[in-house]
Short mmCIF file of N, CA and C in Angstrom, two decimals:
data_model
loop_
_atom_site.label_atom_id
_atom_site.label_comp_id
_atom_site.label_asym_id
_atom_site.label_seq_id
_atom_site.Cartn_x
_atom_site.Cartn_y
_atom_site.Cartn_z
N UNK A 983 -41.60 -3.49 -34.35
CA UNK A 983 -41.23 -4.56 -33.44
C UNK A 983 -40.35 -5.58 -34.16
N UNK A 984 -40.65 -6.11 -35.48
CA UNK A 984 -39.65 -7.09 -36.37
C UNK A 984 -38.67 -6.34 -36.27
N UNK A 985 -38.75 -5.48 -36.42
CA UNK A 985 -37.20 -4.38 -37.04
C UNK A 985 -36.29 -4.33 -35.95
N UNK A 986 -36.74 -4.14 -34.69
CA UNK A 986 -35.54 -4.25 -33.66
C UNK A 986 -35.45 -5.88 -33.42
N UNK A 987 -36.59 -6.62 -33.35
CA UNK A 987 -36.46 -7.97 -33.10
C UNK A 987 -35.01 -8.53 -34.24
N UNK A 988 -35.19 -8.13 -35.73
CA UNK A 988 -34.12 -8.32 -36.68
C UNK A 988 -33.13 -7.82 -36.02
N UNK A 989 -32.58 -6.75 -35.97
CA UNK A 989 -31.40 -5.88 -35.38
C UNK A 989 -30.62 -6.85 -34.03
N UNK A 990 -31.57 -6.58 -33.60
CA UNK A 990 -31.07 -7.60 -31.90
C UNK A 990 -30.38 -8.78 -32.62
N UNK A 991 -31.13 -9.70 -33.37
CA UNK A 991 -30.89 -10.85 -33.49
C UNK A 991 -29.28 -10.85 -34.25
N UNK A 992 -28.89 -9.77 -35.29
CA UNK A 992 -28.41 -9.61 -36.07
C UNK A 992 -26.62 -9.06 -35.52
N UNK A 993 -27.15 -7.77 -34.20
CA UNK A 993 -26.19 -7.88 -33.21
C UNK A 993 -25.56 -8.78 -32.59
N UNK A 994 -26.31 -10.12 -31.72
CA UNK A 994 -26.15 -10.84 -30.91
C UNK A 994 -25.17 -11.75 -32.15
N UNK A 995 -25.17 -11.88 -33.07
CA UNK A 995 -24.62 -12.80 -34.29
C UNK A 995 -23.21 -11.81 -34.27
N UNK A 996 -23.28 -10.42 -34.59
CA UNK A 996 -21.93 -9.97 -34.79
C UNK A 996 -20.57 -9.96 -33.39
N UNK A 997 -21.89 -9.45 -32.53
CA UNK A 997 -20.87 -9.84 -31.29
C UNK A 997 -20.41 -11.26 -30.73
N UNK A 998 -20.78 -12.50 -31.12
CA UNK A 998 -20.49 -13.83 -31.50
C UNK A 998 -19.37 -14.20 -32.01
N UNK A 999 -19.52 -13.45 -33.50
CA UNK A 999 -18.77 -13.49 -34.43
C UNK A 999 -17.48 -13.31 -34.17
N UNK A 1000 -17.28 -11.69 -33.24
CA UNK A 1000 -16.46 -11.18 -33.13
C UNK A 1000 -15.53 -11.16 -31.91
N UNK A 1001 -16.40 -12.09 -31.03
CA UNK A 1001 -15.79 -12.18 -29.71
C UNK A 1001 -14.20 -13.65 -29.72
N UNK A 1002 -13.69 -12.64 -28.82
CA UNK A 1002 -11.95 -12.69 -28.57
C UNK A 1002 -12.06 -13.94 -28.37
N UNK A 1003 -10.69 -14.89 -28.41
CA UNK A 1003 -10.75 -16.66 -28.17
C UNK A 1003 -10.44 -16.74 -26.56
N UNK A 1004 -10.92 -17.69 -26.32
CA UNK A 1004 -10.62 -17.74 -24.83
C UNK A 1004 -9.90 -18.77 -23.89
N UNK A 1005 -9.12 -19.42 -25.29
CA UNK A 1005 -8.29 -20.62 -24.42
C UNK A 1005 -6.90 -20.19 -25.65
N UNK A 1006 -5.30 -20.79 -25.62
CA UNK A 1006 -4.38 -21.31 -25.90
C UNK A 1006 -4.94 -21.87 -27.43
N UNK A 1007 -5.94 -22.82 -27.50
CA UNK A 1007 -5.79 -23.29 -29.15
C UNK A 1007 -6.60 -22.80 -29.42
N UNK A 1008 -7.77 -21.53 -29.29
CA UNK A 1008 -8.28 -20.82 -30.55
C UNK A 1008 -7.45 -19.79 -30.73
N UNK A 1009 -6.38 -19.44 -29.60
CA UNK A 1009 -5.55 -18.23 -29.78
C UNK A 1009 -4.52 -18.34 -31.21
N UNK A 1010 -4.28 -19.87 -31.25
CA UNK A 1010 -2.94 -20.56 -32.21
C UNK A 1010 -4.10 -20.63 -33.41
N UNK A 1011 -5.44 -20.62 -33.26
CA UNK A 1011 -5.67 -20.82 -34.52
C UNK A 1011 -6.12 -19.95 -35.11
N UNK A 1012 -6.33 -18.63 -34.39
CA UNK A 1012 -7.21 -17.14 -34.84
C UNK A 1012 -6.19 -16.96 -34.53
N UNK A 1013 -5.59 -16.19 -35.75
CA UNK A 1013 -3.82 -14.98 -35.88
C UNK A 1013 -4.43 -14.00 -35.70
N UNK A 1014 -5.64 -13.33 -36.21
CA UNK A 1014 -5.99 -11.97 -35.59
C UNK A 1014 -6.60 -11.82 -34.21
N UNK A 1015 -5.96 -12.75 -33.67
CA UNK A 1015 -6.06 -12.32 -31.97
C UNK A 1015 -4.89 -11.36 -31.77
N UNK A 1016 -5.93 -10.44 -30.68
CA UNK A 1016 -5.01 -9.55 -30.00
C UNK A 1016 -3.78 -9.80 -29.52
N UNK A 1017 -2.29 -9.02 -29.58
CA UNK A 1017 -0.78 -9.80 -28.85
C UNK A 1017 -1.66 -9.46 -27.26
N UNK A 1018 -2.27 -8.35 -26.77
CA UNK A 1018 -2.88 -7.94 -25.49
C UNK A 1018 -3.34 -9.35 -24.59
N UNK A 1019 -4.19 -9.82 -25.78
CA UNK A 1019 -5.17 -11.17 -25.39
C UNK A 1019 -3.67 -12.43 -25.01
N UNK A 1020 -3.17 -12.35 -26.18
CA UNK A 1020 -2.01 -13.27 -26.30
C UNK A 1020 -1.50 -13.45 -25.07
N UNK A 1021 -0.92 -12.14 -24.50
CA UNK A 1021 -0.21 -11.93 -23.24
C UNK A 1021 -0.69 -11.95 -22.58
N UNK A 1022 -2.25 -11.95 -21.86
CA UNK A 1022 -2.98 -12.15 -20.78
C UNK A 1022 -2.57 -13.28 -20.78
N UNK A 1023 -3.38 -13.98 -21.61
CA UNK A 1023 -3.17 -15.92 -21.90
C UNK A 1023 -1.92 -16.10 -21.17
N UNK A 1024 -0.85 -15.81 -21.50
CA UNK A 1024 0.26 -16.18 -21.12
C UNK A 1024 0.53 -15.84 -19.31
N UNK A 1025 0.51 -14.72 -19.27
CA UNK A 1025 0.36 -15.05 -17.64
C UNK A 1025 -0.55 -15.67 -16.91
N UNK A 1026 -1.60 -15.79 -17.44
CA UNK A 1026 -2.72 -16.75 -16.78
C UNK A 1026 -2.49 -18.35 -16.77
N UNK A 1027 -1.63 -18.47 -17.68
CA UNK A 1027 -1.17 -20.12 -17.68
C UNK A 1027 -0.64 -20.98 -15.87
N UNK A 1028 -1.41 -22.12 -15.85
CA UNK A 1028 -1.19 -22.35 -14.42
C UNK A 1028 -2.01 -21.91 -13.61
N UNK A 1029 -3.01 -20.80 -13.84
CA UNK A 1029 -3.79 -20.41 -13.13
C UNK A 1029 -5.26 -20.63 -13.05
N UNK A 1030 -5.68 -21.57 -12.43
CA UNK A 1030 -6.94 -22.43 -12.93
C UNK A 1030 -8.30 -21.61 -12.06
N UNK A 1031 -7.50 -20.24 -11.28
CA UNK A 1031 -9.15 -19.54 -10.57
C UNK A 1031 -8.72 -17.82 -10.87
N UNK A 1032 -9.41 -17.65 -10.26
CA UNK A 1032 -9.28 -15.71 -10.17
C UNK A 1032 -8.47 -15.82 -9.16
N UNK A 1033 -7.66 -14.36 -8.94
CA UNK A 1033 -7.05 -14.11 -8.48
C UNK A 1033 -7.58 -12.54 -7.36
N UNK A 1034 -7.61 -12.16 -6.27
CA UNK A 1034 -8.22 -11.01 -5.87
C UNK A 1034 -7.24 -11.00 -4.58
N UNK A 1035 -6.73 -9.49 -4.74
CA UNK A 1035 -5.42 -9.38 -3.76
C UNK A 1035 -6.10 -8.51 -2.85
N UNK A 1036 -6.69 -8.27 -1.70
CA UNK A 1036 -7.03 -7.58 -0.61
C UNK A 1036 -5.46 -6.66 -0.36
N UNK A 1037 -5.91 -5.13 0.05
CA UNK A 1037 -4.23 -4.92 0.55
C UNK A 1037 -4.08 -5.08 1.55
N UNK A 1038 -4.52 -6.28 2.51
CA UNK A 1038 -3.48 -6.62 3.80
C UNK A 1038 -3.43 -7.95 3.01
N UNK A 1039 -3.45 -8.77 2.28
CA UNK A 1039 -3.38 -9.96 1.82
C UNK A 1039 -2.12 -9.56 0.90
N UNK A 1040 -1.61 -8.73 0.69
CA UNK A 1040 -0.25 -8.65 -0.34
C UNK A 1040 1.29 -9.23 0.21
N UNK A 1041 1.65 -10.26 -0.57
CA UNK A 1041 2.77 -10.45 0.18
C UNK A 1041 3.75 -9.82 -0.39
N UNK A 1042 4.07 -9.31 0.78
CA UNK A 1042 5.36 -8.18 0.38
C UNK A 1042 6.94 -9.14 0.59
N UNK A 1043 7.94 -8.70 -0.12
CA UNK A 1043 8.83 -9.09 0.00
C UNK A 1043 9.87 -8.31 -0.62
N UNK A 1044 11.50 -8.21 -0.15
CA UNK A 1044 12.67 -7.97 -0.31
C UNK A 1044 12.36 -7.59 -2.08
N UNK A 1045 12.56 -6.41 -2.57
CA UNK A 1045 12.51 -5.78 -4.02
C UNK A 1045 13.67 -6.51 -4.29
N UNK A 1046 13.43 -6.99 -5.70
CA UNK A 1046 14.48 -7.25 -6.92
C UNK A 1046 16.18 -6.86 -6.54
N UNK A 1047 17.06 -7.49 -7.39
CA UNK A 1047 18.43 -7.30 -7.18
C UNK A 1047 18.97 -6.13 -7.91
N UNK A 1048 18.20 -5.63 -8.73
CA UNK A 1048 18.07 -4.63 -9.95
C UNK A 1048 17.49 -2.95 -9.17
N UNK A 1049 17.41 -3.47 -8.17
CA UNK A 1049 17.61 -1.63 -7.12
C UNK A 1049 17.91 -1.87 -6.32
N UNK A 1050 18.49 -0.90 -5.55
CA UNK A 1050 19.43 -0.75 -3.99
C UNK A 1050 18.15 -1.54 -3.12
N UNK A 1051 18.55 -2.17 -2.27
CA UNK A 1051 17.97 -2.64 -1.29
C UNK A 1051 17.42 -1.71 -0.36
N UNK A 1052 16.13 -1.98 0.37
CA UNK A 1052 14.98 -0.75 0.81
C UNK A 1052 14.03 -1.21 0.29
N UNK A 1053 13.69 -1.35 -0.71
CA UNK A 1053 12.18 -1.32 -1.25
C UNK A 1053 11.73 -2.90 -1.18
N UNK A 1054 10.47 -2.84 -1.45
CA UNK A 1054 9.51 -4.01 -1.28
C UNK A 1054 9.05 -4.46 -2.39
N UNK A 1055 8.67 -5.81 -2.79
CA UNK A 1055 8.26 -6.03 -4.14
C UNK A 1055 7.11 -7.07 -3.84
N UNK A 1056 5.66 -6.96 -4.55
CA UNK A 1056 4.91 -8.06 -4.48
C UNK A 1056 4.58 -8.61 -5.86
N UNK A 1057 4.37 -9.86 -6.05
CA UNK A 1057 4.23 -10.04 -7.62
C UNK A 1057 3.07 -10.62 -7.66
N UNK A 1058 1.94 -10.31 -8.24
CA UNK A 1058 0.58 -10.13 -8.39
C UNK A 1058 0.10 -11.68 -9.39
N UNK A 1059 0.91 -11.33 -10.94
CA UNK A 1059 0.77 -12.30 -11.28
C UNK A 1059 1.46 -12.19 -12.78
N UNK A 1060 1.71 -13.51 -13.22
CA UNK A 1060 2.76 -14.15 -14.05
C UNK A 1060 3.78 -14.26 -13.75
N UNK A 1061 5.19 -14.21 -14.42
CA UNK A 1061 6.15 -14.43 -14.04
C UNK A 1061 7.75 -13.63 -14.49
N UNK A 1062 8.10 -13.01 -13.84
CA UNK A 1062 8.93 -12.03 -14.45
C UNK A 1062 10.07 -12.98 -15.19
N UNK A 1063 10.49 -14.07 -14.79
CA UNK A 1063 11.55 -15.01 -15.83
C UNK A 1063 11.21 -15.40 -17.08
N UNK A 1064 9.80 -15.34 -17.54
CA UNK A 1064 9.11 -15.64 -18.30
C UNK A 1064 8.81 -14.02 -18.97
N UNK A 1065 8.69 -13.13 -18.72
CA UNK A 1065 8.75 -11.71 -19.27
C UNK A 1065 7.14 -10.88 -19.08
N UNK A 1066 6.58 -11.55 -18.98
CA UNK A 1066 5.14 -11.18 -18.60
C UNK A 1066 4.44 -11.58 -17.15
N UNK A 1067 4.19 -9.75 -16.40
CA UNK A 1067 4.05 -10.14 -14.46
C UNK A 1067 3.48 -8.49 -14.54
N UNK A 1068 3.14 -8.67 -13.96
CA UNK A 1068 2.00 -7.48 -12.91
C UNK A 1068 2.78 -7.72 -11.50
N UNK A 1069 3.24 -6.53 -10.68
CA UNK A 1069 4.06 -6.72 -9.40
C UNK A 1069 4.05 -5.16 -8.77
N UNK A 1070 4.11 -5.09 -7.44
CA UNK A 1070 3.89 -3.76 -6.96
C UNK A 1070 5.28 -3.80 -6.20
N UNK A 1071 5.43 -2.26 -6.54
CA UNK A 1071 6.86 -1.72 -5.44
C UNK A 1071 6.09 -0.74 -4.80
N UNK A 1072 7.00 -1.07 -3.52
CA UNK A 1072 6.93 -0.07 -2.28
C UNK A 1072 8.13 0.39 -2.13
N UNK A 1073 8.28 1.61 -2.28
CA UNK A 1073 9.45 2.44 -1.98
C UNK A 1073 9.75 3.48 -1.23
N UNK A 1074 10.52 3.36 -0.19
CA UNK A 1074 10.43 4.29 0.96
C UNK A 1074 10.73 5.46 0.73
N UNK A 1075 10.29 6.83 1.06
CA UNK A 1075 10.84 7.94 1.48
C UNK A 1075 12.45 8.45 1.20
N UNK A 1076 13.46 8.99 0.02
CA UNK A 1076 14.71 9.30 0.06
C UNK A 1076 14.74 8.02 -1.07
N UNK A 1077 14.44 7.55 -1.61
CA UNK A 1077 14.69 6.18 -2.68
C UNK A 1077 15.35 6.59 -3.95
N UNK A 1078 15.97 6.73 -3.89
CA UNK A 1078 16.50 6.97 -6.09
C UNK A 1078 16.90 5.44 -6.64
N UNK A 1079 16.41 5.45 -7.86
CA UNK A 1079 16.63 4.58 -8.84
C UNK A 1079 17.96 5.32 -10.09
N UNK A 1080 18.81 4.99 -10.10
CA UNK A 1080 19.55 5.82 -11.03
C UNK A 1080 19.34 5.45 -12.43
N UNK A 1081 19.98 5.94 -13.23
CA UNK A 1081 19.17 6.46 -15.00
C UNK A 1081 19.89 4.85 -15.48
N UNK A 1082 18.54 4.10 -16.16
CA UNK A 1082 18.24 3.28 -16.88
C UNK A 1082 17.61 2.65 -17.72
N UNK A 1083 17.32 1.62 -18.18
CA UNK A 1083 16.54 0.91 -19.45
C UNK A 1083 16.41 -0.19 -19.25
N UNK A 1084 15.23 -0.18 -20.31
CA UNK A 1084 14.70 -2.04 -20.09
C UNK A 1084 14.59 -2.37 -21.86
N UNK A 1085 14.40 -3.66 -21.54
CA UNK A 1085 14.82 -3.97 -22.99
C UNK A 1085 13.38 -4.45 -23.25
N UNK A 1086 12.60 -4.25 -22.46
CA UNK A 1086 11.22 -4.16 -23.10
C UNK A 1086 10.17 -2.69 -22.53
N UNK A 1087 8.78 -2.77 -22.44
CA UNK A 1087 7.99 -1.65 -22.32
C UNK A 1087 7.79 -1.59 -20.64
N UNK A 1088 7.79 -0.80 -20.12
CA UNK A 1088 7.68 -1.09 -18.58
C UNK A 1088 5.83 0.38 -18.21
N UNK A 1089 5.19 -0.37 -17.90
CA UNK A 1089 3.64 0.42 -17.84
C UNK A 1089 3.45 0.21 -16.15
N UNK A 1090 3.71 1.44 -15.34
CA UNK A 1090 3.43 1.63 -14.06
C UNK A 1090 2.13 2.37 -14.02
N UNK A 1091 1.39 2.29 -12.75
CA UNK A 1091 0.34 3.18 -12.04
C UNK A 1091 0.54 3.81 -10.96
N UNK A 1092 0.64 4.63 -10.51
CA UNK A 1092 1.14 5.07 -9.64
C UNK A 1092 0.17 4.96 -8.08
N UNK A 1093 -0.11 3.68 -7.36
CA UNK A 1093 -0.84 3.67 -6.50
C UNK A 1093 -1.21 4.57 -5.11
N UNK A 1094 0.08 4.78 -4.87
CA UNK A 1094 -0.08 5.81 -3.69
C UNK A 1094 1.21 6.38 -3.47
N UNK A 1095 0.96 7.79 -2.92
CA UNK A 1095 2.66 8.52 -2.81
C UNK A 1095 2.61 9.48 -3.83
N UNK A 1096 4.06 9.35 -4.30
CA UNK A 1096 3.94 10.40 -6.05
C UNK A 1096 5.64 9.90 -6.43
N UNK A 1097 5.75 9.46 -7.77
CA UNK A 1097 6.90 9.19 -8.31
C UNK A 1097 7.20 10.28 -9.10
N UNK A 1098 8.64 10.79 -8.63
CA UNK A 1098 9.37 11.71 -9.52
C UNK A 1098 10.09 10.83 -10.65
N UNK A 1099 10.08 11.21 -11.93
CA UNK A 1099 10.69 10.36 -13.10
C UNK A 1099 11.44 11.83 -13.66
N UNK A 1100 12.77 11.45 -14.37
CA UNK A 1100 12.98 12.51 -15.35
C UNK A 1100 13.88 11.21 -16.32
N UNK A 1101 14.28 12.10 -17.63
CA UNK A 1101 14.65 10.83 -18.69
C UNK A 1101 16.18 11.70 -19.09
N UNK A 1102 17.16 10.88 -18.95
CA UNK A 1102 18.41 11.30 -19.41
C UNK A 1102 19.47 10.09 -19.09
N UNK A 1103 20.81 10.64 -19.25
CA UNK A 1103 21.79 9.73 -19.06
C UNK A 1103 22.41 9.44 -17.20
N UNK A 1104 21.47 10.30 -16.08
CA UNK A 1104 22.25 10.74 -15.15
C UNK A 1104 20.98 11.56 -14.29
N UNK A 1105 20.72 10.66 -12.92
CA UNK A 1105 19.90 11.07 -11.67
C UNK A 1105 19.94 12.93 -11.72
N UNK A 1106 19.61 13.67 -11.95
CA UNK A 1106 18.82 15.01 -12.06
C UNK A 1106 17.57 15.18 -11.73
N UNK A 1107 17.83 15.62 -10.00
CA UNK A 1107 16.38 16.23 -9.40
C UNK A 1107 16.30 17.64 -9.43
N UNK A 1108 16.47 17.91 -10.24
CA UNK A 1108 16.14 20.01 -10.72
C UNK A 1108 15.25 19.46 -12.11
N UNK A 1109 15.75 17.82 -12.86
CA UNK A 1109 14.66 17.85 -13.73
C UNK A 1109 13.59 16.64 -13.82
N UNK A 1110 12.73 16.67 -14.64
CA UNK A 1110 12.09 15.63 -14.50
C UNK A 1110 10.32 15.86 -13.95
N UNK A 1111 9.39 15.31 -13.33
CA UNK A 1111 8.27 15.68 -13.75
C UNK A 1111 7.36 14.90 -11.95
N UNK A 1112 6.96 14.77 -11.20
CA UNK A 1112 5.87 14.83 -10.42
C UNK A 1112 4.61 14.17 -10.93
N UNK A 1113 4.46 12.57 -11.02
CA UNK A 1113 3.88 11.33 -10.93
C UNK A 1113 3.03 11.65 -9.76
N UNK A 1114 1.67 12.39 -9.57
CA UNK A 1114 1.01 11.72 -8.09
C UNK A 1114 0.46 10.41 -8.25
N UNK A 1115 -0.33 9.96 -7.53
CA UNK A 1115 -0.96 8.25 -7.34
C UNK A 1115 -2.09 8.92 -8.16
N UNK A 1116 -2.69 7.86 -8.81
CA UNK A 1116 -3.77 7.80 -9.69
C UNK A 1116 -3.42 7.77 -11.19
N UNK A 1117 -2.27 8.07 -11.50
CA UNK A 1117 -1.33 8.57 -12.45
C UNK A 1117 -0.40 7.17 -13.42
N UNK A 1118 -0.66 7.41 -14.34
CA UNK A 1118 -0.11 6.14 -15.81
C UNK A 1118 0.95 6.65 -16.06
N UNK A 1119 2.22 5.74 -16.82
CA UNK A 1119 3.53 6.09 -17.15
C UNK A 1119 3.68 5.09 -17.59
N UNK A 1120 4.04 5.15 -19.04
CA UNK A 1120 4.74 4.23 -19.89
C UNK A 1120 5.92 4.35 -20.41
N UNK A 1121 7.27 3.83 -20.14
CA UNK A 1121 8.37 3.98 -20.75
C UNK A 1121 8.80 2.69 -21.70
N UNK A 1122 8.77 3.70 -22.94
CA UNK A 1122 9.39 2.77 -24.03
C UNK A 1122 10.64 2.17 -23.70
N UNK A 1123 10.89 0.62 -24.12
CA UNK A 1123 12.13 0.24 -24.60
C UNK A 1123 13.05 0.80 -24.76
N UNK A 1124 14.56 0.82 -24.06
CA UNK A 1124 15.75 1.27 -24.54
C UNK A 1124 15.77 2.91 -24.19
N UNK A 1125 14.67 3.61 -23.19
CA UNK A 1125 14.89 4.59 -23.15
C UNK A 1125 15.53 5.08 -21.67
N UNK A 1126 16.44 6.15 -21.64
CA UNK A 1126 17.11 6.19 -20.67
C UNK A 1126 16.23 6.86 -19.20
N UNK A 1127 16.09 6.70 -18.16
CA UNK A 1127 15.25 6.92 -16.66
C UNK A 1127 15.45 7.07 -16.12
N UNK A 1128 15.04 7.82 -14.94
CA UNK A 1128 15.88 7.47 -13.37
C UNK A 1128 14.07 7.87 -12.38
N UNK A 1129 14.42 7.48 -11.51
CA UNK A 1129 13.09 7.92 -10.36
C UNK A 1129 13.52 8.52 -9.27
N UNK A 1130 12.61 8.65 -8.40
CA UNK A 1130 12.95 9.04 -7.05
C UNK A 1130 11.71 9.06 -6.00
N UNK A 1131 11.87 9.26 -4.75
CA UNK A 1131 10.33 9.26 -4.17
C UNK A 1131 10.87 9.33 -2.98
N UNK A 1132 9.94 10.97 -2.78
CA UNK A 1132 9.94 11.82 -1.39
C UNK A 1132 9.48 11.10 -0.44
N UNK A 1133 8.32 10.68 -0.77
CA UNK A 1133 7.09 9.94 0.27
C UNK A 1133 7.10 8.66 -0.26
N UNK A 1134 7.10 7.73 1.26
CA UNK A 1134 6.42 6.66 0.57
C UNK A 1134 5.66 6.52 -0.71
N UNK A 1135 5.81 5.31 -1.69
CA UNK A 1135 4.93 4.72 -2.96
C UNK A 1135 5.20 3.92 -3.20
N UNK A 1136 4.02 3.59 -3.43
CA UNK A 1136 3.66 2.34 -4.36
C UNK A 1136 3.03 2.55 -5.46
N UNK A 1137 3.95 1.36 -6.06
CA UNK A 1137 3.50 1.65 -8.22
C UNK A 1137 3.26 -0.01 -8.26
N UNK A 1138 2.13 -0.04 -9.25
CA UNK A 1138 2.19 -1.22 -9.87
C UNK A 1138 2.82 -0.91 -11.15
N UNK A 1139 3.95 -2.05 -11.24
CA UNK A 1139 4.18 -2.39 -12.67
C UNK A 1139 4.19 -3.69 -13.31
N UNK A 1140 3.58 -3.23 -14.89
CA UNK A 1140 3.19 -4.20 -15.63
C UNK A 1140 4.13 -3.98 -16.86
N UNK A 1141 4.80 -5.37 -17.02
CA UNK A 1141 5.60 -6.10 -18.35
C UNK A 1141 4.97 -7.31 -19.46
N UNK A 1142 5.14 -7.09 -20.38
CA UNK A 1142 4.79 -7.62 -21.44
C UNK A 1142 5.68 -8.77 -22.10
N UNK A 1143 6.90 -8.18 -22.43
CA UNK A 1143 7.78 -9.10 -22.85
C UNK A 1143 8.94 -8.72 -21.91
N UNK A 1144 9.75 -9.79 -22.41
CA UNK A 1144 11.06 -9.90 -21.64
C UNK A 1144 11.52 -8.74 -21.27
N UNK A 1145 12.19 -8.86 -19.65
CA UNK A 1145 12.40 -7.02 -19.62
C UNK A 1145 13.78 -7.54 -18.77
N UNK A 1146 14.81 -7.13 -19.28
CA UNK A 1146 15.97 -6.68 -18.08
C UNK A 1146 16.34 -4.87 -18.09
N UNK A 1147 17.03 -4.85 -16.80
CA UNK A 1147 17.17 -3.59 -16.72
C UNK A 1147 18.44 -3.08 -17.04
N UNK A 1148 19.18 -2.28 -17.72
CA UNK A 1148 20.57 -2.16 -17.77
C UNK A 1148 20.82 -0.56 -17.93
N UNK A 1149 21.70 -0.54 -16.20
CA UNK A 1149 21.99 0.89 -15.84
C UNK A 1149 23.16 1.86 -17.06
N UNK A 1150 22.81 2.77 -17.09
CA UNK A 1150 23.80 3.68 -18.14
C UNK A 1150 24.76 3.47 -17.56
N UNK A 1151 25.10 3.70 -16.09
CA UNK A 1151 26.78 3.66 -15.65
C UNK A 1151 26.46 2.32 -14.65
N UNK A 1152 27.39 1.68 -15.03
CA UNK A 1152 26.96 -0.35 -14.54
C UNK A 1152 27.52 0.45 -13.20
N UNK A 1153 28.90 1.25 -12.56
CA UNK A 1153 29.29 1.36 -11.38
C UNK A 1153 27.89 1.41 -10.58
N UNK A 1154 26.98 2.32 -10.96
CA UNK A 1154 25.81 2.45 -10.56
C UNK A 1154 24.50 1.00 -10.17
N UNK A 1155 25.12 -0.01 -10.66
CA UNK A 1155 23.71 -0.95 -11.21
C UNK A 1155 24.06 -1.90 -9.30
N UNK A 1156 23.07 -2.18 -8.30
CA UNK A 1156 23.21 -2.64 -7.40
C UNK A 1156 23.76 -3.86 -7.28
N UNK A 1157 23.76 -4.83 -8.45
CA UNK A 1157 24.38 -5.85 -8.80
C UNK A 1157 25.48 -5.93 -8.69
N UNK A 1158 26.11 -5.22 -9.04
CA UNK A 1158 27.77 -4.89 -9.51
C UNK A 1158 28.19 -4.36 -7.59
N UNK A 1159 27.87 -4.38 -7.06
CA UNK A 1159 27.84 -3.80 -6.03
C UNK A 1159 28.40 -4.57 -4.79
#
């Protein structure tokens, strides 16, 4: 009975010890905090409750200037000018994204539907790979992309640091457009 009574006591001290900071100035003053933790922190700034998105409570709106117009964009939370945001696209049926990059990490889920991705210099649907919903995708920095989507989907995507997008052929980029 001492012996687990010791142990317990001895646990409850390490997990103490070891538990993550939970505001802005223990983050600045513990360097071996997580960048993960770091970047939560950072989108949570300004945000003084929880956040819980029901899906008829999502406000949808007009997608980014950075794809052809059609799709829907909701932004969940942080702030994409700031480089760190959680945000869902809805993308209709016949949608291509043509082959591009971000200048940071771009981490989608694939919520519902199925995203076709393939990686090159140039939109190729003979290649590339079949994303159903339930489904993770991380594309590194600086690497070249394109999408597409038969069926309706929705992806959440999540950014970390600063992200712009910059199309291989700008004729291509909706901006320029």
């Amino acid at each position: 009975m001492k012996l687990y009574l010791l142990m317990g006591t001895a646990l409850a001290g390490l997990l103490v010890a070891c538990a993550p900071p939970t505001n802005q100035d223990e983050l600045a003053a513990n360097p071996s905090a997580s960048e993960a933790e770091a970047t939560l922190n950072r989108m949570d700034e300004g945000t003084a409750h929880h956040q819980i998105y029901q899906p008829g409570e999502i406000d949808w709106q007009d997608g980014p200037d950075f794809i052809e117009p059609g799709a829907d964009m909701a932004l969940l939370a942080g702030d994409p000018e700031a480089g760190a945001f959680t945000a869902r696209l809805r993308l209709p049926p016949g949608y291509d994204i043509h082959s591009h990059y971000h200048t940071g990490a771009k981490y989608l889920t694939v919520v519902s539907g199925a995203m076709h991705i393939g990686f090159g210099d140039a939109l190729d649907k003979t290649q590339g790979v079949v994303v159903p919903a339930g489904s993770f995708v991380k594309v590194p920095a600086g690497h070249n992309h394109y999408e597409w989507f038969e069926e309706e989907t929705v992806l959440q995507v999540h950014v970390t640091d600063p992200f712009e997008v910059i199309y291989v052929d700008s004729a291509l980029d909706p901006r320029n457009q």
